[in-house]
Amino acid sequence: MNIFLNGESIQTKCQNLLELVQELSLEGKRFAVEKNEMIISKSKLADTPISDADRIEIIHAVGGG
């Protein structure tokens, strides 16, 4: 299916947001997820399905100094 991730069109076989986070190697890191302009808590990622044309924003914190 085709989704929009951070404004870019991508193809994915992920069925839910947790699978997408795992595919992007973000599991265990600090991040926030928004699906179709609604913030999704980390505890709900596995229960939140991804559908064709969904708009998903993932913002992750990057340390530095």
Coordinates of C-alpha atoms in Angstrom, one line a residue, residues 7-58:
G7 CA 5.3 14.2 3.6
E8 CA 6.9 11.6 1.2
S9 CA 5.0 8.9 -0.6
I10 CA 6.3 5.4 0.3
Q11 CA 5.3 1.8 -0.3
T12 CA 4.9 -0.4 2.8
K13 CA 3.7 -3.8 3.8
C14 CA 3.3 -2.8 7.4
Q15 CA -0.1 -3.5 8.8
N16 CA 0.1 -1.2 11.9
L17 CA 2.1 1.6 13.3
L18 CA 4.2 -0.6 15.5
E19 CA 5.4 -2.6 12.5
L20 CA 6.3 0.7 10.8
V21 CA 8.2 2.0 13.8
Q22 CA 10.1 -1.3 13.9
E23 CA 10.8 -1.2 10.1
L24 CA 12.3 2.3 10.6
S25 CA 14.5 1.0 13.5
L26 CA 13.0 3.5 16.0
E27 CA 11.8 1.0 18.6
G28 CA 13.3 1.8 22.0
K29 CA 14.1 5.4 20.9
R30 CA 12.3 8.6 21.8
F31 CA 9.7 9.5 19.1
A32 CA 6.2 10.7 18.6
V33 CA 3.7 9.5 16.0
E34 CA 0.9 11.3 14.3
K35 CA -1.6 9.5 12.0
N36 CA -3.9 11.7 9.9
E37 CA -3.4 14.7 12.2
M38 CA -4.1 12.7 15.4
I39 CA -1.3 11.9 17.9
I40 CA -1.1 8.2 18.7
S41 CA 0.3 7.1 22.1
K42 CA 3.1 4.5 22.1
S43 CA 0.8 2.0 23.9
K44 CA -1.7 2.1 20.9
L45 CA 0.8 1.6 18.1
A46 CA 0.2 -2.1 17.7
D47 CA -3.6 -1.5 17.8
T48 CA -3.5 1.3 15.1
P49 CA -3.8 -0.1 11.6
I50 CA -2.3 1.6 8.6
S51 CA -4.5 2.1 5.5
D52 CA -3.7 3.2 2.0
A53 CA -3.1 6.9 1.6
D54 CA -2.7 7.5 5.4
R55 CA -0.6 10.5 6.3
I56 CA 1.9 9.6 9.1
E57 CA 4.4 11.9 10.7
I58 CA 7.1 10.4 12.9

